[in-house]
PDB file of C-alpha atoms and ligand atoms in Angstrom:
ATOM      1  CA  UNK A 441      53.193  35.611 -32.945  1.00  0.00           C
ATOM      2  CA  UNK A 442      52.492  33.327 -35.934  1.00  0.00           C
ATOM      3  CA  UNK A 443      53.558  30.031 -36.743  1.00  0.00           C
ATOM      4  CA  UNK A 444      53.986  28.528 -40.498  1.00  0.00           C
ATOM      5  CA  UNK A 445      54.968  25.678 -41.704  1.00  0.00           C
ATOM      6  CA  UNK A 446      58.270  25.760 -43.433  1.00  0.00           C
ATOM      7  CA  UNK A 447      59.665  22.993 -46.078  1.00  0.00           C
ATOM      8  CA  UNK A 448      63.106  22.852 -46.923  1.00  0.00           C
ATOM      9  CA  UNK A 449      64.668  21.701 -50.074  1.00  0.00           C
ATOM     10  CA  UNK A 450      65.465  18.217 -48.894  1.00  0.00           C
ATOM     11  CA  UNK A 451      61.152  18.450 -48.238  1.00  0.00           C
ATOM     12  CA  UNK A 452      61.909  18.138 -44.641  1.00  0.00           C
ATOM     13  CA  UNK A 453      58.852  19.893 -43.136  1.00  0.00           C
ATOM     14  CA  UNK A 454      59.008  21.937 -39.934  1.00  0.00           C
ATOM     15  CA  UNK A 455      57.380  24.942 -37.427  1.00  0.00           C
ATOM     16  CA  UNK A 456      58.983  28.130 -37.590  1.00  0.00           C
ATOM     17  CA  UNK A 457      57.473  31.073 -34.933  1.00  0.00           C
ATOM     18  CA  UNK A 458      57.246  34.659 -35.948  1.00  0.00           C
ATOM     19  CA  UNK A 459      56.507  37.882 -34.489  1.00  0.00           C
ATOM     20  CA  UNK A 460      54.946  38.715 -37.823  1.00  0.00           C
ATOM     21  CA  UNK A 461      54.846  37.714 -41.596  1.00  0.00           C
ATOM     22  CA  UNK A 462      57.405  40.936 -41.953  1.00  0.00           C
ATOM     23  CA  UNK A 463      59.667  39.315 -39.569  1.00  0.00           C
ATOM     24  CA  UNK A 464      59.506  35.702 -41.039  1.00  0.00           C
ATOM     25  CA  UNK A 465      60.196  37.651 -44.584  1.00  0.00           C
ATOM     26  CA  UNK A 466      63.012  39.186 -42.868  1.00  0.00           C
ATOM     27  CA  UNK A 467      64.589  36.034 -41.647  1.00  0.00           C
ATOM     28  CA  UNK A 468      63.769  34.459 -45.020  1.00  0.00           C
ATOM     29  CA  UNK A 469      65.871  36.912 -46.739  1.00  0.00           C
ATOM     30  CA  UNK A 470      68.847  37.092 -45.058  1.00  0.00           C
ATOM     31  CA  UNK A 471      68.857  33.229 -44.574  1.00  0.00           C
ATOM     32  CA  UNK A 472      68.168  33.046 -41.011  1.00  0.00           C
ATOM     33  CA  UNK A 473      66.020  30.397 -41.238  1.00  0.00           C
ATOM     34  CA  UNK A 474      67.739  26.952 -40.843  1.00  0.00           C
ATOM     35  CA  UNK A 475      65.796  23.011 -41.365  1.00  0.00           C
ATOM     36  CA  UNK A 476      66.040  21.307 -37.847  1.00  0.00           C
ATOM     37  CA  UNK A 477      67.026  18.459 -39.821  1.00  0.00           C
ATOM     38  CA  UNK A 478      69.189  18.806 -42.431  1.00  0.00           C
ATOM     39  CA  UNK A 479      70.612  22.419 -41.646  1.00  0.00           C
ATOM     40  CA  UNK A 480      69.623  23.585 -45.188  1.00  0.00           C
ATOM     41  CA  UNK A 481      68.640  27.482 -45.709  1.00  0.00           C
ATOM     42  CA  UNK A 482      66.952  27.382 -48.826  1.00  0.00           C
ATOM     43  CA  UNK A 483      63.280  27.151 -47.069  1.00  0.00           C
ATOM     44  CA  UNK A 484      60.088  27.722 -48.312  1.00  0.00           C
ATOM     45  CA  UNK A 485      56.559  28.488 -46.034  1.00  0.00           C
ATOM     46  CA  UNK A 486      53.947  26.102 -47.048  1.00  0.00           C
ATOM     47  CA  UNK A 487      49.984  27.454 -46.980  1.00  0.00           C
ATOM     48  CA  UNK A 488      48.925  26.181 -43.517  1.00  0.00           C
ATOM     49  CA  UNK A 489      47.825  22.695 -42.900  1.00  0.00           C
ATOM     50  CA  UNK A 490      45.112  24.310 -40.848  1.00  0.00           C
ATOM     51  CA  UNK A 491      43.781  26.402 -43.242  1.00  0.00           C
ATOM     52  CA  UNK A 492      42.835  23.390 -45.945  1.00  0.00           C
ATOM     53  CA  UNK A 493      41.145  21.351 -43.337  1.00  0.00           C
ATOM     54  CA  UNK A 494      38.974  23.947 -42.684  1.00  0.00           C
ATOM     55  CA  UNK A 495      37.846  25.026 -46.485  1.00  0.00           C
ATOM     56  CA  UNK A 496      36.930  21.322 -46.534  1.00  0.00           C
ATOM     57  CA  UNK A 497      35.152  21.323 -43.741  1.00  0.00           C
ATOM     58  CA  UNK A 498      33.071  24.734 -45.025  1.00  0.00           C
ATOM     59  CA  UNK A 499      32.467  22.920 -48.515  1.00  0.00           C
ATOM     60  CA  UNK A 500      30.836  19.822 -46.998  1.00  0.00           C
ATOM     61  CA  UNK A 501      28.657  21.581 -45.156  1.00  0.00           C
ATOM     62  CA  UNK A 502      26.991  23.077 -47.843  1.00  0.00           C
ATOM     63  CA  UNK A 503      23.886  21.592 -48.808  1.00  0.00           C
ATOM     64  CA  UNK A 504      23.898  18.861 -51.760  1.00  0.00           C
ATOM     65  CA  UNK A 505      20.486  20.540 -53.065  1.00  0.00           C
ATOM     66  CA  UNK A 506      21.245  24.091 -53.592  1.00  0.00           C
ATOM     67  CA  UNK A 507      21.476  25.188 -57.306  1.00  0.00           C
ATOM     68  CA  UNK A 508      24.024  28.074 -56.142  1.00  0.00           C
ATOM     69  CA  UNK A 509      27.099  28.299 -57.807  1.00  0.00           C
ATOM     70  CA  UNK A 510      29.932  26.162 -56.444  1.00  0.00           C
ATOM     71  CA  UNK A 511      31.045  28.227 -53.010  1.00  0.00           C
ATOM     72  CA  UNK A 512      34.094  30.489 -53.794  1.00  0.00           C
ATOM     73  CA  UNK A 513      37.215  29.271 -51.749  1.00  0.00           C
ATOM     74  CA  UNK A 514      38.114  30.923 -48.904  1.00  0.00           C
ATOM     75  CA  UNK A 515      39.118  34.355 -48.505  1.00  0.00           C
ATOM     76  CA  UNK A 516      41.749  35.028 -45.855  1.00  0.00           C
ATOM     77  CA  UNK A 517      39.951  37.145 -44.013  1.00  0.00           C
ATOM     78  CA  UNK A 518      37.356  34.062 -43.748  1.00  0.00           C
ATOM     79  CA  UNK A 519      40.085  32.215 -42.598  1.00  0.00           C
ATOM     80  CA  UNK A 520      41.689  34.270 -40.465  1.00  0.00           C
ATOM     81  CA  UNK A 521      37.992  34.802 -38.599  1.00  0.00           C
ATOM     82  CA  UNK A 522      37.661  30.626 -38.456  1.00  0.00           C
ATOM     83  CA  UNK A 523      41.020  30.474 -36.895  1.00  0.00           C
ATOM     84  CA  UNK A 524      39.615  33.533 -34.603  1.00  0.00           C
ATOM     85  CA  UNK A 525      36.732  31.157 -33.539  1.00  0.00           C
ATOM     86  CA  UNK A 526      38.273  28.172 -32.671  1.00  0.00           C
ATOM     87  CA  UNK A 527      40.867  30.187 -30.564  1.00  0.00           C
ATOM     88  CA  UNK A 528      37.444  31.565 -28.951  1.00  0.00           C
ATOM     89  CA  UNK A 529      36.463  27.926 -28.696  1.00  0.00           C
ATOM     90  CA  UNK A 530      39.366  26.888 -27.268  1.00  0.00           C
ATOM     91  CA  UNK A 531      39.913  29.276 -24.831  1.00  0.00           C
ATOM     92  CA  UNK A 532      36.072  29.048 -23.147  1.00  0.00           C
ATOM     93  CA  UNK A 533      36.226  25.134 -23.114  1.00  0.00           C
ATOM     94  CA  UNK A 534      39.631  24.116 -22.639  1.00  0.00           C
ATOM     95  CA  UNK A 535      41.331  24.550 -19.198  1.00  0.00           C
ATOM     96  CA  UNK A 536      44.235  27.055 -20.058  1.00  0.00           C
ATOM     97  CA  UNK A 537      47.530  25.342 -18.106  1.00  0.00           C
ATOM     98  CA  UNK A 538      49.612  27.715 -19.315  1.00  0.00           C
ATOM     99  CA  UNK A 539      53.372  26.501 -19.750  1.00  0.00           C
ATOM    100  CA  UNK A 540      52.819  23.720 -17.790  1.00  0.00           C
ATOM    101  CA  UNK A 541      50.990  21.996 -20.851  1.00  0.00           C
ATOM    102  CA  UNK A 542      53.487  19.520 -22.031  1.00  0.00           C
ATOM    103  CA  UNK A 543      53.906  18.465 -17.743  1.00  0.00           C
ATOM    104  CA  UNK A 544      49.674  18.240 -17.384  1.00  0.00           C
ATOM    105  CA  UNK A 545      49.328  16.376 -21.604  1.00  0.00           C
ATOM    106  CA  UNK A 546      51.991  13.830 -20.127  1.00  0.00           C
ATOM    107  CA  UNK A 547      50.412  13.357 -16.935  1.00  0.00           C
ATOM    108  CA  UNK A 548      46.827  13.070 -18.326  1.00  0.00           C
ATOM    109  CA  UNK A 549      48.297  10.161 -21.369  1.00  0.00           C
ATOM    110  CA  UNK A 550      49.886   7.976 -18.719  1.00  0.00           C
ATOM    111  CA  UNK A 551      46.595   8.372 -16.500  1.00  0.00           C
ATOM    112  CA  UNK A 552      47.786  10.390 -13.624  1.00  0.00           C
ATOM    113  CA  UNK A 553      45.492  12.809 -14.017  1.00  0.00           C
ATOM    114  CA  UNK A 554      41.825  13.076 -14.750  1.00  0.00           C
ATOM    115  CA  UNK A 555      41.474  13.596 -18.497  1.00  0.00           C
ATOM    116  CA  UNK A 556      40.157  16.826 -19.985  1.00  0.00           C
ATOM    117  CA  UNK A 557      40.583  19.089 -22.648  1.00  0.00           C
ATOM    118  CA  UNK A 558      43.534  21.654 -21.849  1.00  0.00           C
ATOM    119  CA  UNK A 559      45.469  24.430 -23.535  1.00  0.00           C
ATOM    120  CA  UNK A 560      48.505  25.914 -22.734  1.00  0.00           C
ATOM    121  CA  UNK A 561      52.200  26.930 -24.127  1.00  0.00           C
ATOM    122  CA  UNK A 562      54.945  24.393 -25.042  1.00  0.00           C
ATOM    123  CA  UNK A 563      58.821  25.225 -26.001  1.00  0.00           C
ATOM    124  CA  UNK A 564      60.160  23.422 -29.007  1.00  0.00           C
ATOM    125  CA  UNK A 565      62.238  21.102 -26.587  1.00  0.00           C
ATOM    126  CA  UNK A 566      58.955  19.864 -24.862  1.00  0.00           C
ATOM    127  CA  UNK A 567      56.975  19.538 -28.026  1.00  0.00           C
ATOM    128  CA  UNK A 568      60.059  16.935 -29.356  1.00  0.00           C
ATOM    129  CA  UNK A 569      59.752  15.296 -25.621  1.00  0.00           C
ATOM    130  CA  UNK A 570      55.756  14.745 -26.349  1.00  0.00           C
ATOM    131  CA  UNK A 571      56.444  13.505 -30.144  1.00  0.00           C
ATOM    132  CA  UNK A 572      59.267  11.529 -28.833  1.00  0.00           C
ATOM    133  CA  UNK A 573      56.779   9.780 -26.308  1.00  0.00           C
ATOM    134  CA  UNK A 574      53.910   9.536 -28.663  1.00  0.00           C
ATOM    135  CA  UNK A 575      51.879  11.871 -26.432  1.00  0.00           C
ATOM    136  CA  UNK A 576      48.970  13.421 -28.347  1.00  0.00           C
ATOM    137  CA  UNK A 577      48.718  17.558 -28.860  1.00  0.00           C
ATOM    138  CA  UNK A 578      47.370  19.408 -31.305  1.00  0.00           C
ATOM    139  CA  UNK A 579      49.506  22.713 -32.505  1.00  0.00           C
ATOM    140  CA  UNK A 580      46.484  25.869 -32.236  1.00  0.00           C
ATOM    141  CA  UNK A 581      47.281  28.311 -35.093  1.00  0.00           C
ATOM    142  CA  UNK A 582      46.961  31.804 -33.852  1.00  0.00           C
ATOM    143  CA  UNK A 583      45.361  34.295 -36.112  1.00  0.00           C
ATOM    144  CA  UNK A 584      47.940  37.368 -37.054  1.00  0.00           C
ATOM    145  CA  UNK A 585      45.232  40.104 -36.191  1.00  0.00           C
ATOM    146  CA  UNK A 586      45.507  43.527 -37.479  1.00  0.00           C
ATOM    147  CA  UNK A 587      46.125  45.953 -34.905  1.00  0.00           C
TER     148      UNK A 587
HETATM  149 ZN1  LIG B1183      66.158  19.709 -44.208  1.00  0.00          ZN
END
């Protein structure tokens, strides 16, 4: 599964979920993919939001003093191993709730439950319910690993 963010040409940004890039190209091409908004085919995926947080993360940590060359940008294999990490991260410090996430992220914001870090799965339709309450969530990129 991968998930990329998709513009369409009234710039209305939104998620689209893919079994692969070949089957987001797919869609793409025979204008399967409609804007939530607006209803508009003509979409475009945008480089992941994800992915240029994290190659300015990797150039601040660099060391002000080092005469090296300025550090290349980020292959995507380095990203795709980053995004492998903090799904690593994720998974050994978050409390995996499965697809009961969007029930246990509303019942930890209105303090019915203890707060802690969680993960789980969330349809489209519960996702809107969160945004729609102004409950906090974080979308987790998943690597597209080669198999
Ligand atoms: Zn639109």
């Amino acid at each position: 599964m991968v998930v990329y963010d998709l513009i369409c040409n009234a710039e209305h940004r939104f998620e689209g979920w893919f079994p692969s890039f070949e089957g987001y190209r797919e869609q793409a091409e025979k204008g399967l993919i409609s804007c939530p908004s607006c209803g508009s085919t003509q979409v475009e995926k945008l480089p992941h939001a994800c992915a240029v947080h994290v190659k300015k993360e990797a150039a601040a940590s660099r060391p002000e003093t080092s005469a090296d060359p300025p550090p290349p940008s980020l292959s995507e294999s380095d990203v795709k191993e980053l995004l492998v990490r903090m799904n690593q991260f994720v998974r050994e410090n978050f409390e995996n709730v499965g697809p009961r996430f969007a029930t246990e992220a509303r019942a930890i914001y209105h303090g019915e439950k203890e707060e802690k870090p969680i993960y789980g799965s969330a349809t489209q339709d519960e996702r809107r319910e969160l945004d729609e309450e102004g409950v906090p969530y974080g979308i987790l990129p998943k690597p597209k690993l080669d198999s």
